[in-house]
Short mmCIF file of C-alpha atoms in Angstrom, two decimals:
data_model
loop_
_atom_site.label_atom_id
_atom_site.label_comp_id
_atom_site.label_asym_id
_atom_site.label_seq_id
_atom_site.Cartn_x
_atom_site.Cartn_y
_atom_site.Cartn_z
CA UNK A 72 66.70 50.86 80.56
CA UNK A 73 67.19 49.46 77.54
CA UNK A 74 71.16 48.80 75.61
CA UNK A 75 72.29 47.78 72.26
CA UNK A 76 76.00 46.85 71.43
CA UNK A 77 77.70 46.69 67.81
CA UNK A 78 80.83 46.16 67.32
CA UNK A 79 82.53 47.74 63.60
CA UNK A 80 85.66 46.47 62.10
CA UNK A 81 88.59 48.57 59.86
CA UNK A 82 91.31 47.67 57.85
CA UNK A 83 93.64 50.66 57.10
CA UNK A 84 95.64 49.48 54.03
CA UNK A 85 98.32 51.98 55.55
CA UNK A 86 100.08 52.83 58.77
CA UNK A 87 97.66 55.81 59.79
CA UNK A 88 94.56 56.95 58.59
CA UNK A 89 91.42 58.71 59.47
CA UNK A 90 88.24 57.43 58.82
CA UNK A 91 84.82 59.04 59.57
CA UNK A 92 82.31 56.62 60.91
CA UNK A 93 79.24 58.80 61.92
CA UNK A 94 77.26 57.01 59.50
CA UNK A 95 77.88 53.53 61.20
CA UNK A 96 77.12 54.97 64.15
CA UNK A 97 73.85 56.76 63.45
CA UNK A 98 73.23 53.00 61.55
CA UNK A 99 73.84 51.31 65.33
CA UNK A 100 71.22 54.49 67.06
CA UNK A 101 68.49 53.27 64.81
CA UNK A 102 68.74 49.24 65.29
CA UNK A 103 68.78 50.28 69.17
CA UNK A 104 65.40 52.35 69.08
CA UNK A 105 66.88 54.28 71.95
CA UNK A 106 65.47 58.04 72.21
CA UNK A 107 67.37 59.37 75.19
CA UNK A 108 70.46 58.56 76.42
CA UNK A 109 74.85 57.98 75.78
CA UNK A 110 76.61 56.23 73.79
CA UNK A 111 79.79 55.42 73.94
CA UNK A 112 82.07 54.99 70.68
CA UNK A 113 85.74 53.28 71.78
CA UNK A 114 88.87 51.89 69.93
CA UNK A 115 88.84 48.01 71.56
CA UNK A 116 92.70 48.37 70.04
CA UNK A 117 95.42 50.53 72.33
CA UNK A 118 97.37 52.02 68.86
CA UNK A 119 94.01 53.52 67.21
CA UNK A 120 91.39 56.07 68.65
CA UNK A 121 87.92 57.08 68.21
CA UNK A 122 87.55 61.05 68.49
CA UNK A 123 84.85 63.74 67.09
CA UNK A 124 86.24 66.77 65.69
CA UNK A 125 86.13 68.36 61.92
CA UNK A 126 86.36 66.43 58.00
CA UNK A 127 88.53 68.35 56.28
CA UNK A 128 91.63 66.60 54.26
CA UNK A 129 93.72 69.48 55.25
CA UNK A 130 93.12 69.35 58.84
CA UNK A 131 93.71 65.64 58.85
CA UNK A 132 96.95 66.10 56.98
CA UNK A 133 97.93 68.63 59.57
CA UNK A 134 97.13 65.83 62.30
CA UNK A 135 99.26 63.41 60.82
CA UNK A 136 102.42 66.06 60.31
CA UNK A 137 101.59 67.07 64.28
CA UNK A 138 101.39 63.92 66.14
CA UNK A 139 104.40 62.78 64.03
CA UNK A 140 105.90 65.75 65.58
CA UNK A 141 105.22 65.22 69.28
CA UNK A 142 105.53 61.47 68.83
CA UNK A 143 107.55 60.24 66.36
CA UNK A 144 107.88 57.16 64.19
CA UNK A 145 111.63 57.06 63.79
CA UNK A 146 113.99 55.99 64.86
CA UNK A 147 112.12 53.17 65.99
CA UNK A 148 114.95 52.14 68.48
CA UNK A 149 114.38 54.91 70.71
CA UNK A 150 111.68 53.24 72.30
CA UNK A 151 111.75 50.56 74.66
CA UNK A 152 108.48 49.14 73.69
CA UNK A 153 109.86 48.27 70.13
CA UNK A 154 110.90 44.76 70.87
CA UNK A 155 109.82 42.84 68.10
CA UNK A 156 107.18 45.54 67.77
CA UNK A 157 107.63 48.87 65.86
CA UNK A 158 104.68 50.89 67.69
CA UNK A 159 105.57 52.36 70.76
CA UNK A 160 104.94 55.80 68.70
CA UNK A 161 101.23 54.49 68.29
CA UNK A 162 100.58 53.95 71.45
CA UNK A 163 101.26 57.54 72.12
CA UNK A 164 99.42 59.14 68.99
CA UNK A 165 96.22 57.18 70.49
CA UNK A 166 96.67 58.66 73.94
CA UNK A 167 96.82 62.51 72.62
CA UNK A 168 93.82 61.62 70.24
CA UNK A 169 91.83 60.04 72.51
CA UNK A 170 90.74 56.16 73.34
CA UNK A 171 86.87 57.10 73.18
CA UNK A 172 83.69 59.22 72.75
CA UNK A 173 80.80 59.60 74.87
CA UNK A 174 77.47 61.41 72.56
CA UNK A 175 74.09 62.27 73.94
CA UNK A 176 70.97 60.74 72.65
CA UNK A 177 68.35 63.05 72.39
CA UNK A 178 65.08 62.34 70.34
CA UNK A 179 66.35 59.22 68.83
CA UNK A 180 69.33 60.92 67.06
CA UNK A 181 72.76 61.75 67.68
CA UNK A 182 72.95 65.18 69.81
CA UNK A 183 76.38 66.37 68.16
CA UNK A 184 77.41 70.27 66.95
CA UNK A 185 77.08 71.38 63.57
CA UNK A 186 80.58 70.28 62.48
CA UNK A 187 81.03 67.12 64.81
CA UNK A 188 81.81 64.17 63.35
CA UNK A 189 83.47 61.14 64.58
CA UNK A 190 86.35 59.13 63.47
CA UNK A 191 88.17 56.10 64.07
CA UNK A 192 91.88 57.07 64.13
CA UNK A 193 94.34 54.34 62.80
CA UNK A 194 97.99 54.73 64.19
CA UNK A 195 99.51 51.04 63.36
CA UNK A 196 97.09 49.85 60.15
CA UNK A 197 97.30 47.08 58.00
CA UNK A 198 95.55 45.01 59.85
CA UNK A 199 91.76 44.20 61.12
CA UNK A 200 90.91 46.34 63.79
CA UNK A 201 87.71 46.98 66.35
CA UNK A 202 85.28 49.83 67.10
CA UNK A 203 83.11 48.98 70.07
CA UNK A 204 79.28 50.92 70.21
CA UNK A 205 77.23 50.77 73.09
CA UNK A 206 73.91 52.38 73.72
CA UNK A 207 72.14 52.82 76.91
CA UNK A 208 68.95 54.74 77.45
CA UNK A 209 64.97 54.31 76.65
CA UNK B 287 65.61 56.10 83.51
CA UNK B 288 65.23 59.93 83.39
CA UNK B 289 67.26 62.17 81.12
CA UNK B 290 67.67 66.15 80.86
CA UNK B 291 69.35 68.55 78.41
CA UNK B 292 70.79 71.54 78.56
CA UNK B 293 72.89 73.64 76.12
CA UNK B 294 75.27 76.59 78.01
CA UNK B 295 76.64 79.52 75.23
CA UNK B 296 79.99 80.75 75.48
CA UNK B 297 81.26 83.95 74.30
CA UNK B 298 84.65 84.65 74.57
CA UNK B 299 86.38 88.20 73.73
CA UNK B 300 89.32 86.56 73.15
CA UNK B 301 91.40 84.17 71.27
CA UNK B 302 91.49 81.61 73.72
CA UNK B 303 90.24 81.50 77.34
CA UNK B 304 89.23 79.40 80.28
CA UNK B 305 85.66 79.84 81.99
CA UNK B 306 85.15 77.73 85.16
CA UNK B 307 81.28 76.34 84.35
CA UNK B 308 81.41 74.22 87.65
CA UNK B 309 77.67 76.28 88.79
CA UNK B 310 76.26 75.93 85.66
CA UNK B 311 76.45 72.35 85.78
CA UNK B 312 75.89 72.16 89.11
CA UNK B 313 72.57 73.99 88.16
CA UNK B 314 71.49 71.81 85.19
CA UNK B 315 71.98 68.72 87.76
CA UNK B 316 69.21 70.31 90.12
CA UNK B 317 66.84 70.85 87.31
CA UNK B 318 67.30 67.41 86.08
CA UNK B 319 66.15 66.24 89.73
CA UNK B 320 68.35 63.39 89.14
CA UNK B 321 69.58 61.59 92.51
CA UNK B 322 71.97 59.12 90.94
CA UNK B 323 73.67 58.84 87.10
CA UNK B 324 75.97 60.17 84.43
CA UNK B 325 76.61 63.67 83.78
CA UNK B 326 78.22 64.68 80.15
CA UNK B 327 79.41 67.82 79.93
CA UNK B 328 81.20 68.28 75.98
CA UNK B 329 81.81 71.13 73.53
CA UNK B 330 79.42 70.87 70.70
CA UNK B 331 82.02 73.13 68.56
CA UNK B 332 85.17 71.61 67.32
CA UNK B 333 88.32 74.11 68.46
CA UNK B 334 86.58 73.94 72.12
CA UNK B 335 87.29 71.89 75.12
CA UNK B 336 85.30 71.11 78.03
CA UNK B 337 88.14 69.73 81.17
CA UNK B 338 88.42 69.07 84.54
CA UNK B 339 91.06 70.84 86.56
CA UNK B 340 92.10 73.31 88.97
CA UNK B 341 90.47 76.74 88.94
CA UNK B 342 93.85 78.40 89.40
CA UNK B 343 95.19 81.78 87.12
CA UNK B 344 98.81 80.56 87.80
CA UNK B 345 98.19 77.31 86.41
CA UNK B 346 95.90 78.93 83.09
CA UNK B 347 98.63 80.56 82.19
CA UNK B 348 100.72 77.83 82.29
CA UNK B 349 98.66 75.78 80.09
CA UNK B 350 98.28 78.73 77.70
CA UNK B 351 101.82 79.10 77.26
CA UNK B 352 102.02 75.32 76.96
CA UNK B 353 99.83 74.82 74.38
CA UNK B 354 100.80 77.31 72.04
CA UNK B 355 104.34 75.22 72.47
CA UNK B 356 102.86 72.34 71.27
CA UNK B 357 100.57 73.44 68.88
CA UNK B 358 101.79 77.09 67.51
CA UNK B 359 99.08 79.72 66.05
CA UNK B 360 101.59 81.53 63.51
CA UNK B 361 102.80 80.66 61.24
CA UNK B 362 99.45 80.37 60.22
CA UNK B 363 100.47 79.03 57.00
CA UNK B 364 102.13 75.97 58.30
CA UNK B 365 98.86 74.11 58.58
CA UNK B 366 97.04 73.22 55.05
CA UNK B 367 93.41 73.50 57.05
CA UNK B 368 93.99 77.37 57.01
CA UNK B 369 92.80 77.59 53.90
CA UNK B 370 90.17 81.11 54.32
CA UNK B 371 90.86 79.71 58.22
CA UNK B 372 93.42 80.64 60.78
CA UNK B 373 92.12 77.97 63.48
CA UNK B 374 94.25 74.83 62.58
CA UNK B 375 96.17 75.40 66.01
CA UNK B 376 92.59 75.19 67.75
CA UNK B 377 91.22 71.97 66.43
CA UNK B 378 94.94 70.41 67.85
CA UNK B 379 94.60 72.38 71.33
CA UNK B 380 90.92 70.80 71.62
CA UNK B 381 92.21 67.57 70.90
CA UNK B 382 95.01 67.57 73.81
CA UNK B 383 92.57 68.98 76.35
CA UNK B 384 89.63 67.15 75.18
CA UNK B 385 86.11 67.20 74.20
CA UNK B 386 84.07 66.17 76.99
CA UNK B 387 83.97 64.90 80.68
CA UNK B 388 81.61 62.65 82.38
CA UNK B 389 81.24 62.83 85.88
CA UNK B 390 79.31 61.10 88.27
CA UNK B 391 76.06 61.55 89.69
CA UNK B 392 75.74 60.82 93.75
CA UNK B 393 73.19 62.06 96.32
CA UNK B 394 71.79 64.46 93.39
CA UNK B 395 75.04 66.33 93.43
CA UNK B 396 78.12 66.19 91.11
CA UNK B 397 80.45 63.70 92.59
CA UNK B 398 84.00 65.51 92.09
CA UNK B 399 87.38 65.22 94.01
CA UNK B 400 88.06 68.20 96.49
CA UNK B 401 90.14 70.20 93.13
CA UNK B 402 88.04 69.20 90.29
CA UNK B 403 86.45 71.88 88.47
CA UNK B 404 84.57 71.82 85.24
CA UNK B 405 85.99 74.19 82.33
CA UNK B 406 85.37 75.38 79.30
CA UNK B 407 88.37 75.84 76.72
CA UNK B 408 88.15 78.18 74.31
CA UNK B 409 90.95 78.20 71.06
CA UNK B 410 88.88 80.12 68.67
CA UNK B 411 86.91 82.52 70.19
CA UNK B 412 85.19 86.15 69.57
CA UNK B 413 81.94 84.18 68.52
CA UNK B 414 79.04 82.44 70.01
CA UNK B 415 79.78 78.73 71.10
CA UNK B 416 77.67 76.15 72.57
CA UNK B 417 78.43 73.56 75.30
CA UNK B 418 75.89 70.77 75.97
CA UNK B 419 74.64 68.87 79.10
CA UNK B 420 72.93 65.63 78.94
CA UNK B 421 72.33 64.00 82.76
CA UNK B 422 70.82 60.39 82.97
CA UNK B 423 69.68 58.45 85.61
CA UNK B 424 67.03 58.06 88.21
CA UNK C 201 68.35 51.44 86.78
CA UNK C 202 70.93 50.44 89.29
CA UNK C 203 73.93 52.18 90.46
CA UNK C 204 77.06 51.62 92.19
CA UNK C 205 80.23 53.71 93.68
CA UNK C 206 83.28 52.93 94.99
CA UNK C 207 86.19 54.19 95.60
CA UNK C 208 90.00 52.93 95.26
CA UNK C 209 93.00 54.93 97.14
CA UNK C 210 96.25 54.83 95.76
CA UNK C 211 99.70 55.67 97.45
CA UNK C 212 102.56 55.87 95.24
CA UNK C 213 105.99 56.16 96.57
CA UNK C 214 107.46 57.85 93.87
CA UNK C 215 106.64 60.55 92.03
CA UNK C 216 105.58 59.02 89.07
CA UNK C 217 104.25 55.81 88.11
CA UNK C 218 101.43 53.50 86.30
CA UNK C 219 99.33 50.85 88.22
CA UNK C 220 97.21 48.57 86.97
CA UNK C 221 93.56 48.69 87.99
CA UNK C 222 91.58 46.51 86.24
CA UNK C 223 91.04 43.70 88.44
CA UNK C 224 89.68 46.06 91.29
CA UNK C 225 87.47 47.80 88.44
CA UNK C 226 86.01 43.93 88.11
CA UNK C 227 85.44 43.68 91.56
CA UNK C 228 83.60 46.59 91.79
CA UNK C 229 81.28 45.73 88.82
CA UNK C 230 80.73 41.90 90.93
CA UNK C 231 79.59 44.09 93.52
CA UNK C 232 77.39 46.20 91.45
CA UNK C 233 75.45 43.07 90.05
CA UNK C 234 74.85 45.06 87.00
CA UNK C 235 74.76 43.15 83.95
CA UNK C 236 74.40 45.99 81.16
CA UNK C 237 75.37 49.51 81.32
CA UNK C 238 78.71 51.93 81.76
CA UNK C 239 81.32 52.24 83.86
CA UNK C 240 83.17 55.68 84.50
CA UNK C 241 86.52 55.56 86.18
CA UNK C 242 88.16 58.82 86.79
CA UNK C 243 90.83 60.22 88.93
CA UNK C 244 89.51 62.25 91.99
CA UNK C 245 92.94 64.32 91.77
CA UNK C 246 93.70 66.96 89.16
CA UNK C 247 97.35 65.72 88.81
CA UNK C 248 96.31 61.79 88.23
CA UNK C 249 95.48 60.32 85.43
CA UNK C 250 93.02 57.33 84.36
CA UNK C 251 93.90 55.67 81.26
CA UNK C 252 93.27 52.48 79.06
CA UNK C 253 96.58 50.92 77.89
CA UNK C 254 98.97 48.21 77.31
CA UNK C 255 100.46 46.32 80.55
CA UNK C 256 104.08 46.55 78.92
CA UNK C 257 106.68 48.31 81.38
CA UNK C 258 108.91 49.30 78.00
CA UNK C 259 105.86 51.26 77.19
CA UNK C 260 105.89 52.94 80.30
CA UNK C 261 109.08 53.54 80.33
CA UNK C 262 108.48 55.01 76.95
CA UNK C 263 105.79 57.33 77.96
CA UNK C 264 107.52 58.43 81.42
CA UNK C 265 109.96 59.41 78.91
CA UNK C 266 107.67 60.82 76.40
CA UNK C 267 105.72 62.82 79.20
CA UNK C 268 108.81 64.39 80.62
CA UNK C 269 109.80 65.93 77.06
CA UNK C 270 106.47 67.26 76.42
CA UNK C 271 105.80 68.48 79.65
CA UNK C 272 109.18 68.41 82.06
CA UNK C 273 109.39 68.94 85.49
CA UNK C 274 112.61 70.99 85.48
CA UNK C 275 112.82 74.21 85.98
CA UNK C 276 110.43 74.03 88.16
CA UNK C 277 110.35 78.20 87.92
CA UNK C 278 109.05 78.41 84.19
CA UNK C 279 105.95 77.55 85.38
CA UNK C 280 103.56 80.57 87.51
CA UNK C 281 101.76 77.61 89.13
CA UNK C 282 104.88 76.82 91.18
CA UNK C 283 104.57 78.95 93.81
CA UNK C 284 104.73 77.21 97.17
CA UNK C 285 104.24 74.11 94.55
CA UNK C 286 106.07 71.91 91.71
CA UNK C 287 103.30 70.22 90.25
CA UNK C 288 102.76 72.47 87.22
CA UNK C 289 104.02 69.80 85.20
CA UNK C 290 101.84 67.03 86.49
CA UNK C 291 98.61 69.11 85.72
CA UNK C 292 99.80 69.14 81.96
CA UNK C 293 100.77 65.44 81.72
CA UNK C 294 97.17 64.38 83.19
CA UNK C 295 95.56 66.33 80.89
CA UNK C 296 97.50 64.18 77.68
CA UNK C 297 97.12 61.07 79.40
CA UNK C 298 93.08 61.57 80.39
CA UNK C 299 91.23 62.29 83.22
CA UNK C 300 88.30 59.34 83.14
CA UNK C 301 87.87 56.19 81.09
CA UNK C 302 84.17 54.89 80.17
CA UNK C 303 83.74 51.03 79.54
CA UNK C 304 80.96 49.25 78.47
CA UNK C 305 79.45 46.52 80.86
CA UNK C 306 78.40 43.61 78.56
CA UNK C 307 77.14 40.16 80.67
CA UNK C 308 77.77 41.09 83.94
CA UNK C 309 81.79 42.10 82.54
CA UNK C 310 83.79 45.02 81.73
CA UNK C 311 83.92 44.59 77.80
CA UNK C 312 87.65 45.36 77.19
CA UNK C 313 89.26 44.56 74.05
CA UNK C 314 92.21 41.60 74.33
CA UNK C 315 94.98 44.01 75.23
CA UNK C 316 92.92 46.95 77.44
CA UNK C 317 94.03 47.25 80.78
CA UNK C 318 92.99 50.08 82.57
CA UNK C 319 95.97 52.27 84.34
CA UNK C 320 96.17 54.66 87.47
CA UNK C 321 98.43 57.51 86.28
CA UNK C 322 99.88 59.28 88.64
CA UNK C 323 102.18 62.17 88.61
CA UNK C 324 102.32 63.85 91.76
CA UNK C 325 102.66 61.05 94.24
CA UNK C 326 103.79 60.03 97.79
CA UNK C 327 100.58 60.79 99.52
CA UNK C 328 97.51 59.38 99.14
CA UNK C 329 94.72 59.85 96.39
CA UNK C 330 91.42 58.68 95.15
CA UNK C 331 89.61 57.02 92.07
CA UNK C 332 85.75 57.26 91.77
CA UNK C 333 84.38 54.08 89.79
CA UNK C 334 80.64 55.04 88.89
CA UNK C 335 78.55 51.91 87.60
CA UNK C 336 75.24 52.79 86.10
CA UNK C 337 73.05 50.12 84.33
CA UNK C 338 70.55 46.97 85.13
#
């Protein structure tokens, strides 16, 4: 069994953002010369999220306007977290997006659907952040 | 380290739906001949879920109802995605009940609590879909 | 390839509540002797949860909080699952907060980032349950 690990950084000039990172991650398959196998994709920060689904601006707008819905920024005070901190919504945005994907390897490439593509999700930006990669297979 | 693929197709008649693929997986895992490992089990289509959970019509219902709650069809024009789309509900649905489960692989069977029970979640439906399975291990 | 299994049981008094697994996750990857590879942790129960978060109790709070509003407990009677039952609401809250977690094993350890702590959710409790940790690697 072989493994390869990669760690990717972002900095989000803004609060939230998406950012598709299928690229960097294809990049990471290659350097590992792994042919079958998973890889796992994970946020190493609890406010941000990796997740696969479509890029589309509109769709991502319509992300942003729905998990400000169900979780909102304001008023900050309503949360207990927000002690010196103003991200308690964050935390939650992450946990509806997701912390992490898992992809097959198959034939040396990335196994996803037609319109899969993954993204780091950025819910308290403005700051250097962490996308961990790891590869296991042969 | 051996691996095996599979892809299951989905048609649904319906807008949305929930198909119990427990056997199908269960099936894939005997092919594989796989005695211990990782089993992912993820929708390769983007307003799709694959989710573990009870195999209960009281309960799908429920979670029907739920999710339209938090993540309304009409008006269709409140999302900018449905643009020559009417899905933008789906892709938020999906992201709520998630993409993909891993489950263990013990004893060459799939290594689930006494309730768990491996679904397929369909928010966009009347169309072919695929799900894929990718087992590793020895 | 190596593989390891364990299993942690969990009684919470209460209905509700978050408790912090991460040191017995560590144990069970000592045991394992793996040094590269995956860990899956998932809840065995369909109304548990197994999550990677902060260690904050305002956050908790927070998402007790957040978890009730999205999904609440009362009435009990909107929900068709509730018959002989009042754990609709539990399914739906497990399935925001996550079934499973994956980590990657990196040097013999589980390679968290600085503030990833990895969380029993439960929300159905006062009797006993299960977590399945599934190590796979060399």
């Amino acid at each position: 069994m072989k493994s390869h690990r990669k760690e990717l950084w972002f900095h989000v000039p803004t609060r939230r953002a998406f950012v598709n990172m299928t690229r960097q991650v294809e990049d990471a398959l290659k350097e590992s010369g792994i042919q079958e196998g998973l890889v796992l994709v994970n946020a190493m920060h609890i406010t941000a999220s990796v997740f696969i689904n479509d890029d589309e601006r509109g769709l991502h707008h319509d992300y942003d306007v729905w998990l400000e819905k169900l979780a909102p920024h304001e008023p900050v005070s309503q949360y207990r977290h927000n002690v010196g901190e103003d991200n308690a919504d964050a935390h939650m945005k992450r946990q509806i997006m997701g912390r992490e994907v898992v992809v097959a390897v198959t034939g040396g490439k990335l196994d996803l659907g037609p319109w899969e593509q993954i993204f780091y999700g950025e819910f308290d930006g403005r700051r250097r952040k962490r996308v961990l990669i790891k590869i296991i297979g042969e």
